[in-house]
Short mmCIF file of C-alpha atoms in Angstrom, two decimals:
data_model
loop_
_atom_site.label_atom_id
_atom_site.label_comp_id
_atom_site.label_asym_id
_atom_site.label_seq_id
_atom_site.Cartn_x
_atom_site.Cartn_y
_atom_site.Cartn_z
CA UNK A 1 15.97 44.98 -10.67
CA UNK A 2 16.72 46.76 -7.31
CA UNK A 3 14.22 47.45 -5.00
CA UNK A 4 13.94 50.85 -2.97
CA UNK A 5 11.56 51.56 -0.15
CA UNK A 6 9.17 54.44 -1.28
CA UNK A 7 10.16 56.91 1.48
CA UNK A 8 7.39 57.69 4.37
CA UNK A 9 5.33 54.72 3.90
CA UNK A 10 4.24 53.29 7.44
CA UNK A 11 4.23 49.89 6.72
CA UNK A 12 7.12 48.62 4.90
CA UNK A 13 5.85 44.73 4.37
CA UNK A 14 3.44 46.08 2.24
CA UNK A 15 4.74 45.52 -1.38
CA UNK A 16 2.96 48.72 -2.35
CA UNK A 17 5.66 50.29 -0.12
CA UNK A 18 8.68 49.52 -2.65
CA UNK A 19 9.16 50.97 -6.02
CA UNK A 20 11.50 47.90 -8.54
CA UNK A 21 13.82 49.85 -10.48
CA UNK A 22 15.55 48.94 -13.34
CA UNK A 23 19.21 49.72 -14.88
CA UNK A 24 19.25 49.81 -18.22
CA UNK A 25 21.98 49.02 -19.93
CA UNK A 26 23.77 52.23 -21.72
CA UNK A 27 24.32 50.29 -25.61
CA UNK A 28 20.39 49.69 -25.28
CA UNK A 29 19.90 53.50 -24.57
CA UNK A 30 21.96 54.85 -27.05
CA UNK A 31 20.34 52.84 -29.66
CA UNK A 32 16.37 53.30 -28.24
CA UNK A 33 17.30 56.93 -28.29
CA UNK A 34 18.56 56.19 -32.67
CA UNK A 35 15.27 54.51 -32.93
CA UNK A 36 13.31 56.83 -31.33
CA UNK A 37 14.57 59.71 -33.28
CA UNK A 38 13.56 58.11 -36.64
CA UNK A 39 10.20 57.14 -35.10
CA UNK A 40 9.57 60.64 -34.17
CA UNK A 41 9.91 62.23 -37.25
CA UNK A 42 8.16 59.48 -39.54
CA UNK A 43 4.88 59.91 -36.65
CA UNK A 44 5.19 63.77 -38.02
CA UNK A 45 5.69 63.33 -41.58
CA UNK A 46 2.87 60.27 -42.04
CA UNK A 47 0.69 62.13 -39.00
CA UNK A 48 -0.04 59.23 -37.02
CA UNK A 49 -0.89 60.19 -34.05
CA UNK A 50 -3.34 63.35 -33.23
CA UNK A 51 -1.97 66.76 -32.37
CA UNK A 52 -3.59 66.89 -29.06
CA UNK A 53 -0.79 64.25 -27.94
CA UNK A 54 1.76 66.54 -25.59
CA UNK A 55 5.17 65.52 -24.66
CA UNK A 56 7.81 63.08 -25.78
CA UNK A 57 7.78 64.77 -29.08
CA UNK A 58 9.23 68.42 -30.11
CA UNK A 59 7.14 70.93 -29.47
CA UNK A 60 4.78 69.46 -27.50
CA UNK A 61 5.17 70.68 -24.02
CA UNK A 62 2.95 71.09 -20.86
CA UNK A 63 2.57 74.50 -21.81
CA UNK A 64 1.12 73.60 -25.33
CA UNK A 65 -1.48 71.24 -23.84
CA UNK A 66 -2.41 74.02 -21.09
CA UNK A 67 -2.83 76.67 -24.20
CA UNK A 68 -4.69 74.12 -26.12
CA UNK A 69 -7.01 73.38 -22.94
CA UNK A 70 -7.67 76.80 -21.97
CA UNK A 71 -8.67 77.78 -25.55
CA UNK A 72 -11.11 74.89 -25.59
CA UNK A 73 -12.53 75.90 -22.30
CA UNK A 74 -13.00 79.61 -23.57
CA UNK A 75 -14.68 79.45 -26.99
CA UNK A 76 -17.36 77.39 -25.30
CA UNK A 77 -17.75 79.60 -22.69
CA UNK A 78 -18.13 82.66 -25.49
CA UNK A 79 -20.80 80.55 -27.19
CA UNK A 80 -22.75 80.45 -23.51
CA UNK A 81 -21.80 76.76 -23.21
CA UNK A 82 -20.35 75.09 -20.08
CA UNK A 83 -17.60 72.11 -20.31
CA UNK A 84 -17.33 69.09 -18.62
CA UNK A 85 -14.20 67.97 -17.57
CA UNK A 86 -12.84 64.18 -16.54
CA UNK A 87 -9.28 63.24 -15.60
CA UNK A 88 -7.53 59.93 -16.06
CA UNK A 89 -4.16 58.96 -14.82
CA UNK A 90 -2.95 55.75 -15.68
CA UNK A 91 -1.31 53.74 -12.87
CA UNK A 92 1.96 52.46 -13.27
CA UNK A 93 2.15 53.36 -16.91
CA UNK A 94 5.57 51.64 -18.43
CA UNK A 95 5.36 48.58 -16.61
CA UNK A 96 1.60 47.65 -17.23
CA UNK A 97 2.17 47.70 -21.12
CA UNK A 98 1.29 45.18 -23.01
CA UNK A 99 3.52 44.13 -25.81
CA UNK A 100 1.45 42.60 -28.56
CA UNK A 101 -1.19 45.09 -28.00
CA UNK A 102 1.38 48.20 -28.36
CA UNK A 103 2.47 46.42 -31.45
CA UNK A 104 -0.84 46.30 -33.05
CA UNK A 105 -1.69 49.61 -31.95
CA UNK A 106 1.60 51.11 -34.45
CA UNK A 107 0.51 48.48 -36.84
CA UNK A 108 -2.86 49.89 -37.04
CA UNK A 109 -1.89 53.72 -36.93
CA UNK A 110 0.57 53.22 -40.06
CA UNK A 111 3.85 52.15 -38.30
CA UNK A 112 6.27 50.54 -40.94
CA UNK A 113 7.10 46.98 -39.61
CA UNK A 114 10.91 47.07 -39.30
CA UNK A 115 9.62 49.57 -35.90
CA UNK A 116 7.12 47.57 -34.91
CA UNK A 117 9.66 44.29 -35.51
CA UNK A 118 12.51 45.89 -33.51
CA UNK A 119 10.58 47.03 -30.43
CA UNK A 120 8.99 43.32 -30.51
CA UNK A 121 12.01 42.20 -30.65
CA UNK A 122 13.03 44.53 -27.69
CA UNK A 123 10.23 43.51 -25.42
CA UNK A 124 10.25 39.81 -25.84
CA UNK A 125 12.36 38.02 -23.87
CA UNK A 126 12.57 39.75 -20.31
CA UNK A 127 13.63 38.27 -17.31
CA UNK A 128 14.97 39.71 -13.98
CA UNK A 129 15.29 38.86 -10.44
CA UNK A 130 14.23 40.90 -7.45
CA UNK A 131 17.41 42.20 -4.96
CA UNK A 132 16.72 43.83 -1.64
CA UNK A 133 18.17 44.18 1.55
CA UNK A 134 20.27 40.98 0.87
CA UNK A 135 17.65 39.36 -0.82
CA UNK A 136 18.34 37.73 -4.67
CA UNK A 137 15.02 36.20 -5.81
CA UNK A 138 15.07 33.52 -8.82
CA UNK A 139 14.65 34.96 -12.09
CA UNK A 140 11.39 35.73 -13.18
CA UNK A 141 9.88 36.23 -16.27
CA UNK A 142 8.69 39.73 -17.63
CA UNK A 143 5.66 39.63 -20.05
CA UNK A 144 5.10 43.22 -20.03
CA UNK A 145 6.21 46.59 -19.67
CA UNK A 146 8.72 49.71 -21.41
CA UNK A 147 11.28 50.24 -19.72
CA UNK A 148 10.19 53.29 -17.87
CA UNK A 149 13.79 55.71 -18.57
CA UNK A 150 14.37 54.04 -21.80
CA UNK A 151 13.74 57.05 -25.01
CA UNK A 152 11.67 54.60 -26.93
CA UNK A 153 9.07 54.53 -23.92
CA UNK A 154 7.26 58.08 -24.38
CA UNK A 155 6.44 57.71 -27.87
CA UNK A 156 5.79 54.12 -27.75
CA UNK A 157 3.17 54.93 -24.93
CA UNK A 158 1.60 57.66 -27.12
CA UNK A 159 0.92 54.92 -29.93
CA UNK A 160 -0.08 52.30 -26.70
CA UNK A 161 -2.58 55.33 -25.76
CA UNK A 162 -3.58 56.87 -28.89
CA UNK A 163 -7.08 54.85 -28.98
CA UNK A 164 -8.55 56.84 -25.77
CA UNK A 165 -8.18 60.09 -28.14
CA UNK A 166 -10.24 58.27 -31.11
CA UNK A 167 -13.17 57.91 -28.93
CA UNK A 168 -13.82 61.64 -29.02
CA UNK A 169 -16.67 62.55 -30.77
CA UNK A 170 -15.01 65.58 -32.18
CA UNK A 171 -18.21 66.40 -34.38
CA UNK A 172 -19.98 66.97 -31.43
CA UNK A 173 -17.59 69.01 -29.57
CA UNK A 174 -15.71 66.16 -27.44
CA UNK A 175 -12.09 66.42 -27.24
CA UNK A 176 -9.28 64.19 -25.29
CA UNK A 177 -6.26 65.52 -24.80
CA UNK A 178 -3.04 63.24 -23.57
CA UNK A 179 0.29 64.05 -21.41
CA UNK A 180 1.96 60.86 -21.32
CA UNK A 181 -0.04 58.89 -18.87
CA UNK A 182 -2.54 61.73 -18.11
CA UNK A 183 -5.77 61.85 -20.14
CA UNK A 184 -8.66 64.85 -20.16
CA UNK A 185 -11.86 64.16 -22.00
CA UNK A 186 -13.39 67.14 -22.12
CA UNK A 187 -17.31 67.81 -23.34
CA UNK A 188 -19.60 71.22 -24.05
CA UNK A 189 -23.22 71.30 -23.93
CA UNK A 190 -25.87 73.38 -22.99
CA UNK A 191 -26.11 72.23 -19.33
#
């Protein structure tokens, strides 16, 4: 794991001021990116996850979420309603994962095991060391985290994710609606 100074930042002995990166190596793309693919279409054809997920799947784009947003936003203004609107961003997304409870999460939403076994497979077993500037730290254990890069890490996320989107109360017009690590809960009512 190399790490970069985050450019601008006034204090540089600040650990907020670096950003670790890590190379992956280009085998454990190819086949993420296999996996992935397969993962993709068996979310589609068994519908396990909500179609007010955007990106990391086809046809799901920034512009899709913005269309299904502003549609939202204008039927309840027809109906003399007014929406209320709050934003989440998750900070540092991929590494802040937990493993087991991304695992349960596709268990629960209908992900066949031989996934769910692979990608624990994946994620146990990390270890890296820190190099900057010189520096070569020991090697440290990982316990959580996607590799942020990685193909598998989008659609793993959504699954990681998809329980802010069940909280909706969709009978009484609630809504969520996700963009990887970006989450809007939106709400109508009279006032």
């Amino acid at each position: 794991m190399i790490v970069l100074r985050k450019l601008g930042k006034p204090n540089y002995t600040d650990p907020n001021a670096h950003r670790p990166i890590t190379l992956l190596n280009t085998m454990a793309k190819v086949l993420s990116a296999c996996v992935t693919e397969d993962l993709l279409q068996v979310a589609k054809t068994h519908r396990l996850l909500l179609n007010n997920h955007f990106s990391c799947q086809p046809g799901r784009t920034t512009m899709n979420s913005l269309h299904y947003v502003t549609k939202y936003v204008k039927d309840t203004w027809r109906r003399k309603l007014v929406v209320s609107a709050l934003f989440l961003d998750i900070k540092s997304t991929f590494p802040s994962i937990v493993p087991n409870q991304l695992i349960h999460n596709m268990r629960t939403r209908g992900v066949p095991k031989q996934y769910t076994n692979w990608i624990a497979q994946k994620l146990s077993g990390w270890h890296t060391t820190l190099k900057s500037d010189g520096y070569n730290s020991e090697l440290l254990a990982l316990t959580k985290g996607l590799d942020q890069g990685c193909p598998l890490s989008g659609i793993a996320f959504q699954f990681y994710n998809s329980d802010l989107l069940d909280i909706c109360d969709t009978r009484n017009g609630e809504e969520a609606v996700t963009f990887i690590d970006d989450t809007l809960l939106l709400a109508k009512g009279k006032t």
